[in-house]
mmCIF file of C-alpha atoms in Angstrom:
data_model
loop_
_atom_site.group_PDB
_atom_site.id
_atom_site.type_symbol
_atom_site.label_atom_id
_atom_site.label_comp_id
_atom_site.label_asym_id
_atom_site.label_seq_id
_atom_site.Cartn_x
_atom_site.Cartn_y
_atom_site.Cartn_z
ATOM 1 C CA UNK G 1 -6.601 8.812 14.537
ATOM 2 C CA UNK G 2 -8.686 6.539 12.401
ATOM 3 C CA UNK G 3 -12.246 4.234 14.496
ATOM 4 C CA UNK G 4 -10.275 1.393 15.250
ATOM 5 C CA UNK G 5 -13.801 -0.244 16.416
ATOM 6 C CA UNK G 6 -13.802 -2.439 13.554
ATOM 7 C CA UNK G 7 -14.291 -6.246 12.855
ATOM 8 C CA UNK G 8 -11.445 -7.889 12.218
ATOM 9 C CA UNK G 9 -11.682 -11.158 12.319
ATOM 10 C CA UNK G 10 -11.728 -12.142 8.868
ATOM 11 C CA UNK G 11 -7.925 -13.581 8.899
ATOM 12 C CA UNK G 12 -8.649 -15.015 12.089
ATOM 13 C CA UNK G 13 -11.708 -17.226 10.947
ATOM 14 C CA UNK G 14 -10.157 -17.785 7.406
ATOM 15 C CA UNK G 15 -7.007 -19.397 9.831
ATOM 16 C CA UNK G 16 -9.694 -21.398 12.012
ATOM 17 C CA UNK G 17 -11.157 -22.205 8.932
ATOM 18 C CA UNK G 18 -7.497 -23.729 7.471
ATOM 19 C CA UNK G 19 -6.746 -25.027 10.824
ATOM 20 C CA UNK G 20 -10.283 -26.650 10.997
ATOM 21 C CA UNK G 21 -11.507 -27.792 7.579
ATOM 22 C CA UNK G 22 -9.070 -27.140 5.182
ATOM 23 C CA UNK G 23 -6.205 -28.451 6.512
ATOM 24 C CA UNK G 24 -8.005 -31.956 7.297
ATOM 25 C CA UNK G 25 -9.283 -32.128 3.774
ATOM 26 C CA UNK G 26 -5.822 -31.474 2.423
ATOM 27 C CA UNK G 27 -4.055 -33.959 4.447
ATOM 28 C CA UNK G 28 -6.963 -37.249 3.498
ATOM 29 C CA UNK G 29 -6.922 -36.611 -0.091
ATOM 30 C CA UNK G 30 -3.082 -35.200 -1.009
ATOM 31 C CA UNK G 31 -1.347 -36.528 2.102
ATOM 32 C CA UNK G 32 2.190 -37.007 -0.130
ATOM 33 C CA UNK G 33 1.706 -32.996 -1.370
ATOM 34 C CA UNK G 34 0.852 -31.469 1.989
ATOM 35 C CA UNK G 35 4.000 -29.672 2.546
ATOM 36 C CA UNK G 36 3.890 -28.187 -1.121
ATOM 37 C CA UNK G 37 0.621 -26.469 -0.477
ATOM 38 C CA UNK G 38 1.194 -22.984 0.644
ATOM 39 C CA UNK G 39 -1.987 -21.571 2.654
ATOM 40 C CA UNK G 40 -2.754 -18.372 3.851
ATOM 41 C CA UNK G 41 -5.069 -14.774 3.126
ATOM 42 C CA UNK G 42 -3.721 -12.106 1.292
ATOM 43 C CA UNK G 43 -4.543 -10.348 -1.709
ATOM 44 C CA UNK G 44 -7.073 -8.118 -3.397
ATOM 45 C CA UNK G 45 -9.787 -6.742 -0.583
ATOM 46 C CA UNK G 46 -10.021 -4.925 2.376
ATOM 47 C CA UNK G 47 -10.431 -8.029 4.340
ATOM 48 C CA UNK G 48 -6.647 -9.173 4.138
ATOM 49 C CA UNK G 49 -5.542 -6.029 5.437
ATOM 50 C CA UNK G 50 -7.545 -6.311 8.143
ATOM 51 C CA UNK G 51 -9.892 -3.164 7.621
ATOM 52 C CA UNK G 52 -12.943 -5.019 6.725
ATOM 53 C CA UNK G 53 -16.653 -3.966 8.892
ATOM 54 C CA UNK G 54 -19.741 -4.035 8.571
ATOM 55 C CA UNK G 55 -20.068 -2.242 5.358
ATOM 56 C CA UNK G 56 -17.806 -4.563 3.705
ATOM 57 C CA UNK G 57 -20.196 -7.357 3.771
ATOM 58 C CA UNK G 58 -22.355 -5.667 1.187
ATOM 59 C CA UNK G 59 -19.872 -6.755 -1.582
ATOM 60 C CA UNK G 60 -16.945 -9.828 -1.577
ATOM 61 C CA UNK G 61 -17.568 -10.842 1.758
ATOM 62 C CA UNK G 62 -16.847 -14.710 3.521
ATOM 63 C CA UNK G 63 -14.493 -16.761 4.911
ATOM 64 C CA UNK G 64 -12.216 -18.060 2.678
ATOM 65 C CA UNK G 65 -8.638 -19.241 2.068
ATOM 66 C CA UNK G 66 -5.726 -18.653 -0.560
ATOM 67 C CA UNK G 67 -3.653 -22.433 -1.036
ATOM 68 C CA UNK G 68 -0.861 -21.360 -3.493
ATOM 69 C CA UNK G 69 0.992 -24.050 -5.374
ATOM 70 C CA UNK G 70 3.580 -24.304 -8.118
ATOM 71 C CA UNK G 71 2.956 -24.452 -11.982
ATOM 72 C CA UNK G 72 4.266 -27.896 -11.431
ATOM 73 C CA UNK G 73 1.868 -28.798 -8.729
ATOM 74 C CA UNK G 74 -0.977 -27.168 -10.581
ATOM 75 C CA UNK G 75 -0.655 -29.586 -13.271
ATOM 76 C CA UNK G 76 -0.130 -32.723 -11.192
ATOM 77 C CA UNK G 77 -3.208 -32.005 -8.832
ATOM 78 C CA UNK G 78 -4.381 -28.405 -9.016
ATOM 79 C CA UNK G 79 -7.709 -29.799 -10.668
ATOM 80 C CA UNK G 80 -8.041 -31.898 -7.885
ATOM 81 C CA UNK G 81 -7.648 -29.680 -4.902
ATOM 82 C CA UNK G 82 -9.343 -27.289 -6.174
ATOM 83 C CA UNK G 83 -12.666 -29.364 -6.890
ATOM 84 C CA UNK G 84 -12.096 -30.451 -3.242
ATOM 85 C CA UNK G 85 -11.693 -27.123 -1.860
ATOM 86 C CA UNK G 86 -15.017 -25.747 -3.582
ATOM 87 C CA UNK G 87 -16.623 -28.424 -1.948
ATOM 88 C CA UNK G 88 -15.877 -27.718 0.965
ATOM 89 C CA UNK G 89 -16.806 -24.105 0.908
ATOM 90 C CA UNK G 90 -19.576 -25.072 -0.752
ATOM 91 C CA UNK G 91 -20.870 -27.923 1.672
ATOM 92 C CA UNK G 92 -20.156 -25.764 5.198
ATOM 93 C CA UNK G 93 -21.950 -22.476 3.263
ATOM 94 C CA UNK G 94 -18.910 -19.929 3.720
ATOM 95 C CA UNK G 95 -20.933 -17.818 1.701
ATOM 96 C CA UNK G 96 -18.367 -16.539 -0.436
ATOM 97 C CA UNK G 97 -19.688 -14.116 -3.077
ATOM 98 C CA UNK G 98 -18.900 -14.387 -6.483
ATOM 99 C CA UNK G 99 -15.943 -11.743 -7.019
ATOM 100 C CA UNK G 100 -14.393 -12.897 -3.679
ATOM 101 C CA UNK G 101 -14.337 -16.598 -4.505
ATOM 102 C CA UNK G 102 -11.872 -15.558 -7.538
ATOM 103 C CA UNK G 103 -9.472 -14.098 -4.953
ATOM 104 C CA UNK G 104 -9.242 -17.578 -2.885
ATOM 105 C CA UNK G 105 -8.764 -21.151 -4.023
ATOM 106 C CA UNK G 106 -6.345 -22.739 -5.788
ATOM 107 C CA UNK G 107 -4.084 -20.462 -7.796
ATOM 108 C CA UNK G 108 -0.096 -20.913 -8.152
ATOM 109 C CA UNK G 109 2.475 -18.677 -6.834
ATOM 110 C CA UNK G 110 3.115 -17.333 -10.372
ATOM 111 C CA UNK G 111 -0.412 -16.276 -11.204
ATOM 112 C CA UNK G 112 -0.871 -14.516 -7.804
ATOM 113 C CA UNK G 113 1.959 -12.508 -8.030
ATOM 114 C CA UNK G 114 1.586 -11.322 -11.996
ATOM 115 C CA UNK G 115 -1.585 -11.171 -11.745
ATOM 116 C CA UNK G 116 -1.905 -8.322 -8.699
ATOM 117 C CA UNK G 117 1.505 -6.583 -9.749
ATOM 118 C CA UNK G 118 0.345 -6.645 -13.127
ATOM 119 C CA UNK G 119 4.174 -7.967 -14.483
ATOM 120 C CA UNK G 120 5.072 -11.748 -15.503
ATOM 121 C CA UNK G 121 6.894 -12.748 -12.341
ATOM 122 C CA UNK G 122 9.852 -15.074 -12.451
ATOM 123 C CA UNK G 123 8.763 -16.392 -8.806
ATOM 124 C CA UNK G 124 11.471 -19.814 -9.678
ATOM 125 C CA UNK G 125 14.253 -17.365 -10.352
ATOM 126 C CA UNK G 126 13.200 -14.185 -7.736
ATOM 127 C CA UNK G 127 14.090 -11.478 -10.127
ATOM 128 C CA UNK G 128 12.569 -8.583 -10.944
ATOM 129 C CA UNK G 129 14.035 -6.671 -13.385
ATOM 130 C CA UNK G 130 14.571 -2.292 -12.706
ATOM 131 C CA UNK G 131 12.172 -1.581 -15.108
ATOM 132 C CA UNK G 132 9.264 -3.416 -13.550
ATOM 133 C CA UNK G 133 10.543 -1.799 -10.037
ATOM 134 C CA UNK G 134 10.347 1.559 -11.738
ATOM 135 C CA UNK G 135 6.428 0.611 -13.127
ATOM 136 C CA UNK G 136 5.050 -1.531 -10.531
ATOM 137 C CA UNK G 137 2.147 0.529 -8.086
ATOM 138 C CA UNK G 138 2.647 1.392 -4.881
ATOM 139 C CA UNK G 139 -1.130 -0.055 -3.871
ATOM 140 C CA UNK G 140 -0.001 -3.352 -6.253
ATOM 141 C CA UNK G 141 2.664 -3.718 -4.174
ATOM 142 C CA UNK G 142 0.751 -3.442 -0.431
ATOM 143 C CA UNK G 143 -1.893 -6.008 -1.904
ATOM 144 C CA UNK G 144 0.902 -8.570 -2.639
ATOM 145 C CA UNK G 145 2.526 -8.297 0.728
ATOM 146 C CA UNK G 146 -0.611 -7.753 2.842
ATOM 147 C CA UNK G 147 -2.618 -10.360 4.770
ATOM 148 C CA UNK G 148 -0.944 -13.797 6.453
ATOM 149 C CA UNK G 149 0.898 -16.873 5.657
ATOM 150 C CA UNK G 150 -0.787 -19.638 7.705
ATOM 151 C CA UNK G 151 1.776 -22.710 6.464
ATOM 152 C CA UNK G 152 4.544 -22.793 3.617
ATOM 153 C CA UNK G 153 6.840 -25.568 3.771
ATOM 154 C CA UNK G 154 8.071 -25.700 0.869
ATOM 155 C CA UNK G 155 9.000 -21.527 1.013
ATOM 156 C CA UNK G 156 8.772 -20.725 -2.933
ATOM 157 C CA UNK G 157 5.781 -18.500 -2.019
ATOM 158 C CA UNK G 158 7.046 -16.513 1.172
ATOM 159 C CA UNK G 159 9.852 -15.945 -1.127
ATOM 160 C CA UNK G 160 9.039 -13.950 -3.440
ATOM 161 C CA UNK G 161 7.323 -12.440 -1.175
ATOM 162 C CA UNK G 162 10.314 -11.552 1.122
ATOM 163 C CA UNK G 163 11.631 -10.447 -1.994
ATOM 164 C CA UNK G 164 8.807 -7.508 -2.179
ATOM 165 C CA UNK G 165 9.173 -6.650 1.627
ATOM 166 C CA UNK G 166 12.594 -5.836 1.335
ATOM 167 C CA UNK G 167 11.316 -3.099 -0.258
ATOM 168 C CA UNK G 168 12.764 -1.314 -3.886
ATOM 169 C CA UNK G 169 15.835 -1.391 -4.797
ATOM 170 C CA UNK G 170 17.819 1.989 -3.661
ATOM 171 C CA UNK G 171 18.259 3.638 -7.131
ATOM 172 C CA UNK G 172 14.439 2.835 -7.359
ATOM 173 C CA UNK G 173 13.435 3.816 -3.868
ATOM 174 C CA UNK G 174 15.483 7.412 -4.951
ATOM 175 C CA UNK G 175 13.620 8.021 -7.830
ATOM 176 C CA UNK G 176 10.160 7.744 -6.406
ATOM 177 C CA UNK G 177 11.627 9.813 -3.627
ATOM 178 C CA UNK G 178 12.733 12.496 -5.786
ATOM 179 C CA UNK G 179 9.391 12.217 -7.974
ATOM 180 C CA UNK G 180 6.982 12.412 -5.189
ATOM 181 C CA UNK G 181 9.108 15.589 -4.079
ATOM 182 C CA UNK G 182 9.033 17.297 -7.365
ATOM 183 C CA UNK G 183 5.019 16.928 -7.330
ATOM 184 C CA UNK G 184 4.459 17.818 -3.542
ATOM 185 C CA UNK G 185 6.786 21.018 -3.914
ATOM 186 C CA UNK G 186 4.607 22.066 -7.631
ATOM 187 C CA UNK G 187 1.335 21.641 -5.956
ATOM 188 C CA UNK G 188 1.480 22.989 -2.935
ATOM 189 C CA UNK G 189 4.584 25.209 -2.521
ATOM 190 C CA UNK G 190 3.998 26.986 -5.491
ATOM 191 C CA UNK G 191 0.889 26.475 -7.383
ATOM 192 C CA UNK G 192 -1.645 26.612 -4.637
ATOM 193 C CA UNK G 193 -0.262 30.193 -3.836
ATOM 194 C CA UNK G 194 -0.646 31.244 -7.636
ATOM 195 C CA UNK G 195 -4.273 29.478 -7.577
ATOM 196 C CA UNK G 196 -5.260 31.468 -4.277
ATOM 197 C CA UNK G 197 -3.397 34.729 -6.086
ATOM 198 C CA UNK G 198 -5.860 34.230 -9.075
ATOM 199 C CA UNK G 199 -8.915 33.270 -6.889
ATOM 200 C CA UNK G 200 -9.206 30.269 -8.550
ATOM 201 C CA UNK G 201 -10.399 28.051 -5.380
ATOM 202 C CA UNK G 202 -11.061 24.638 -7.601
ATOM 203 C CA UNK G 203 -7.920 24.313 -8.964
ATOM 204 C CA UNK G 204 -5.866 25.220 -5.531
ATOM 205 C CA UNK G 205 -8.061 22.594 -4.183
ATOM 206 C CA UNK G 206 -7.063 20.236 -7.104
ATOM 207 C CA UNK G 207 -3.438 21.225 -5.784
ATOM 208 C CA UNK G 208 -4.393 20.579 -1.875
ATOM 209 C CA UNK G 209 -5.403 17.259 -2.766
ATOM 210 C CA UNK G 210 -2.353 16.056 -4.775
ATOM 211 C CA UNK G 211 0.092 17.423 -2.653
ATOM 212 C CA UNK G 212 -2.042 15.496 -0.028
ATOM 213 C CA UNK G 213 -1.388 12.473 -1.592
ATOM 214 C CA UNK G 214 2.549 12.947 -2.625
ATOM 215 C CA UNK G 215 3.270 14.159 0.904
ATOM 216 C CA UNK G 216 1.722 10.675 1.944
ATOM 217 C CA UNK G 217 3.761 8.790 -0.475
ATOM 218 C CA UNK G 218 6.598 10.288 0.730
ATOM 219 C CA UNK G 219 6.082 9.181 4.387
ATOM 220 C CA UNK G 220 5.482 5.979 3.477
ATOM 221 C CA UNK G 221 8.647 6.187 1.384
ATOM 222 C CA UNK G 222 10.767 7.172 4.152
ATOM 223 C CA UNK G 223 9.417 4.336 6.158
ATOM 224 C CA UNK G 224 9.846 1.732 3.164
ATOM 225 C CA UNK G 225 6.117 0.868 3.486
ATOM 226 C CA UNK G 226 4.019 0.496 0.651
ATOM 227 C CA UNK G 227 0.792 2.585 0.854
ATOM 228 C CA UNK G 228 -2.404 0.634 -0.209
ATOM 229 C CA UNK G 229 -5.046 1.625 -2.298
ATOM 230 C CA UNK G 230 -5.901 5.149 -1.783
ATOM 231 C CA UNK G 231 -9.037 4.731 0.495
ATOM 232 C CA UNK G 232 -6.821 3.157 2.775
ATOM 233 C CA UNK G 233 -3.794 5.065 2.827
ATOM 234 C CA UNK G 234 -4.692 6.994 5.239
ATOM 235 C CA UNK G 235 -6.006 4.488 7.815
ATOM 236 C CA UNK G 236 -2.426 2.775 7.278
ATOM 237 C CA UNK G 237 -0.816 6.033 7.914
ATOM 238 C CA UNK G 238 -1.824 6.050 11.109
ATOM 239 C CA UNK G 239 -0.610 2.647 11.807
ATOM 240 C CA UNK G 240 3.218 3.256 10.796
ATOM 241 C CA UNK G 241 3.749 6.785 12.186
ATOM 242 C CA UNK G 242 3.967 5.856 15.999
ATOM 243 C CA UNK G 243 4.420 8.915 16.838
ATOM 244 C CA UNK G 244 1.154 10.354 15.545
ATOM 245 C CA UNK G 245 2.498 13.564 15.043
ATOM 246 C CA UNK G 246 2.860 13.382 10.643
ATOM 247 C CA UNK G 247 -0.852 12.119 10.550
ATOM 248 C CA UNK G 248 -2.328 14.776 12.699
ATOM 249 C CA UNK G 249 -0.824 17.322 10.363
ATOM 250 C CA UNK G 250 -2.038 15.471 7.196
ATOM 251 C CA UNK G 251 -5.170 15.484 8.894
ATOM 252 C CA UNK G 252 -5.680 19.340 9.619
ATOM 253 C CA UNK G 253 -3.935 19.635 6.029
ATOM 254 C CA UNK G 254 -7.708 17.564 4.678
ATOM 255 C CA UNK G 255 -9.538 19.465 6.706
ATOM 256 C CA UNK G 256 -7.841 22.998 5.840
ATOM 257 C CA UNK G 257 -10.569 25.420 3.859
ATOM 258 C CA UNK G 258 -8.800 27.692 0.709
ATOM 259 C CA UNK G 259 -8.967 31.006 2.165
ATOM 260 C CA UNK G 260 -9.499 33.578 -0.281
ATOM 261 C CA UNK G 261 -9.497 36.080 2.643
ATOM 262 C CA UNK G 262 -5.865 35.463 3.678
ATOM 263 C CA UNK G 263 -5.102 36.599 -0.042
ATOM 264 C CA UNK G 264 -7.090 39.115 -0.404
ATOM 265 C CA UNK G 265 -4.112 41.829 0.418
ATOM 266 C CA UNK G 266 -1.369 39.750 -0.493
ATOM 267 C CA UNK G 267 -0.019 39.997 -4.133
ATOM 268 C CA UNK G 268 1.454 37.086 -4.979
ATOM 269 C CA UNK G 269 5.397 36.930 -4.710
ATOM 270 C CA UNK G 270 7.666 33.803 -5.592
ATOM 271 C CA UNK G 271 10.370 34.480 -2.436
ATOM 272 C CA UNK G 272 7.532 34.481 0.560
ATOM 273 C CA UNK G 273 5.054 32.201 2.166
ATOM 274 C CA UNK G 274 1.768 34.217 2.864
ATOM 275 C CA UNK G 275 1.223 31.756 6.606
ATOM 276 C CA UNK G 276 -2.161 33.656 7.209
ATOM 277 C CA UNK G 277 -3.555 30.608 4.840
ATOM 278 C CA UNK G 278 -3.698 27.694 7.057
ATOM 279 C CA UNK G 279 -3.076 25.429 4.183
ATOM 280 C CA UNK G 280 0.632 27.233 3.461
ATOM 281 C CA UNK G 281 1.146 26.655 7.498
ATOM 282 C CA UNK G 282 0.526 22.933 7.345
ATOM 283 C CA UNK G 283 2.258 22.527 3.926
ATOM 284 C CA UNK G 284 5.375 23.729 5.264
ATOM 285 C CA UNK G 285 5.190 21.408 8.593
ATOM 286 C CA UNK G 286 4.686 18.484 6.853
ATOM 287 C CA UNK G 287 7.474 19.103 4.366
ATOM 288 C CA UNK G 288 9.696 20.230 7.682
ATOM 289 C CA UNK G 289 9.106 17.055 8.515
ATOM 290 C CA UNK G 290 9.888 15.182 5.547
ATOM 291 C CA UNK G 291 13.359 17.242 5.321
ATOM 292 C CA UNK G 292 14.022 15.545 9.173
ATOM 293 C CA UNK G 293 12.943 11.832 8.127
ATOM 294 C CA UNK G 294 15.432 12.185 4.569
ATOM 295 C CA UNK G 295 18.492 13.776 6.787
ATOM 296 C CA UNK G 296 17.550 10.253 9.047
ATOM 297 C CA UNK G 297 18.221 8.572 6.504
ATOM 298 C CA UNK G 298 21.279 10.347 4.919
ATOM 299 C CA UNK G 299 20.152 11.745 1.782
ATOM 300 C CA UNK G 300 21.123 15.154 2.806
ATOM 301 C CA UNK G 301 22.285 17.504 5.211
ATOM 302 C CA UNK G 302 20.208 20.365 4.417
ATOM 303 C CA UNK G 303 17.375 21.649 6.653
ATOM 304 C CA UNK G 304 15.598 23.286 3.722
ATOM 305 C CA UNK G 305 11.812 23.191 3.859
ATOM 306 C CA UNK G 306 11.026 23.623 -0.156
ATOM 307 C CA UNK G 307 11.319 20.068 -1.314
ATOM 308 C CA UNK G 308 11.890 20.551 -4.530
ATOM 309 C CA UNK G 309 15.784 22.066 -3.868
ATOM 310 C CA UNK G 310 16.278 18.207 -2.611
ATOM 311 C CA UNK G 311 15.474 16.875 -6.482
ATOM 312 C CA UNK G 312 19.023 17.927 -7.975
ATOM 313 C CA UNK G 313 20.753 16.644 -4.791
ATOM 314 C CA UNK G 314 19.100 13.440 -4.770
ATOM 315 C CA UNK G 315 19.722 12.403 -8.660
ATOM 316 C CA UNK G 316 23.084 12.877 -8.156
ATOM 317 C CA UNK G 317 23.524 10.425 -6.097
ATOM 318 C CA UNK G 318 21.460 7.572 -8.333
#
């Protein structure tokens, strides 16, 4: 498991901070639009999914809040409140840097959104259409959804955001099923072994580490959890298998060396799994257990370890 010895109170003093200061300020000077002002912490940074520490304060580091408000709202008093709110920060020394005081402020609920998924979202209408499902990032998606809501009365920003945490569509949530299986099963259940075969340690490694990442996805995919940016996928891994038992494997999967040894008698052949290599052992847990958490979920009844016979199957039902 992941140090869990790590500060995080950022969310908790950016909510002291709402409850304390901002909330005051906003209720003196726009009494009549308190219960349009959205306020919370979410976003871009490490901090608003709670795995900010000590190193993070060596870049976008303070206490801050996000106060989201409609186009409509922006133009009636977003000037305003947000001249108020940098005053404030300003006059109690948060000591937001630079970067991090362009991910908290006044923005509205449309900006926030496009802007992190990258898409112009219709947050009025809460639409988004299949092909921006299809596009959108995993890691886009975990930033939008991350952090806490302190106050929304008037809703329009929690939901969209609902709309996000109920996860892809199913024809969508198929096809990045079916994707991520297709690259797990070409990396490591049958180009690694060719790589090893050839001696050619750097690019089975190459393979190691994307199959690393695909078989990730895939958890996270069977759990309807989007993984964050990659330097944290991990650490949220950990978090949403309970059981602990997928991330130990992914673990000893990392930490696995590319035995040249283990192939050193064994001429490559298509139809068997050479399970001296440590890496082929591990590979074929974790997709053992992948194979479990799809029949869970009723996408098939086989018990076949090679992901890839699972593509065909899959599309057919989209």
């Amino acid at each position: 498991m992941i140090d869990s010895t790590t500060n995080k109170t950022t969310i908790e003093n950016s909510r002291a901070f709402y409850k304390n200061e901002v909330a005051p300020m906003i209720k003196e000077f726009f009494g009549q639009y308190e219960s349009r002002i959205a306020v919370g912490l979410a976003g871009e940074g490490s901090d608003c999914f709670g795995y900010d520490d000590f190193m993070s304060r060596d870049h976008d580091f303070g206490t801050g809040v996000c106060l989201w408000i409609t186009d409509e709202d922006n133009s009636l008093f977003g000037d305003e409140l947000t001249e108020r709110y940098n005053q404030l920060v300003g006059s109690r020394n948060k000591g937001l840097t630079l970067r991090l005081q362009e991910r908290r402020g006044v923005m509205t609920i449309h900006d926030f959104y496009s802007n992190i998924l990258g898409i112009d979202c219709n947050t009025e209408a809460l639409v988004i259409s299949e092909n921006d499902w299809q596009n959108l990032d995993h890691a886009c998606l975990a930033t939008a959804v991350n952090g806490e809501v302190f106050r929304d009365d008037l809703g329009n920003f929690s939901a969209f955001r609902n709309l996000l945490l109920n996860y892809y569509p199913d024809r969508i949530w198929k096809i990045r099923i079916v994707n991520e299986l297709h690259r797990y099963s070409a990396a490591l259940q049958v180009n690694y072994a060719r790589c090893m075969t050839r001696g050619d340690v750097v690019a089975a490694r190459l393979c190691l580490m994307q199959g690393l990442d695909s078989i990730m996805k895939l958890f996270f995919l069977m759990k309807r959890v989007y993984p964050p940016y990659y330097k944290w996928t991990y650490r949220r891994l950990t978090e949403i298998d309970t059981e602990g038992r997928f991330s130990t494997l992914v673990k000893e999967l990392s930490q696995s060396n590319c035995d040249l040894e283990a192939w050193k008698d064994n001429p490559y052949r298509p139809d068997i799994l050479n399970m001296s290599d440590p890496v082929v052992l591990i590979s074929e847990k974790l997709a053992s257990y992948i194979s479990f958490l799809m029949r869970e979920h009723g996408l098939t009844e086989s018990m076949d370890t090679y992901l890839e016979s699972y593509v065909n199957e899959l599309l057919s039902l989209l």
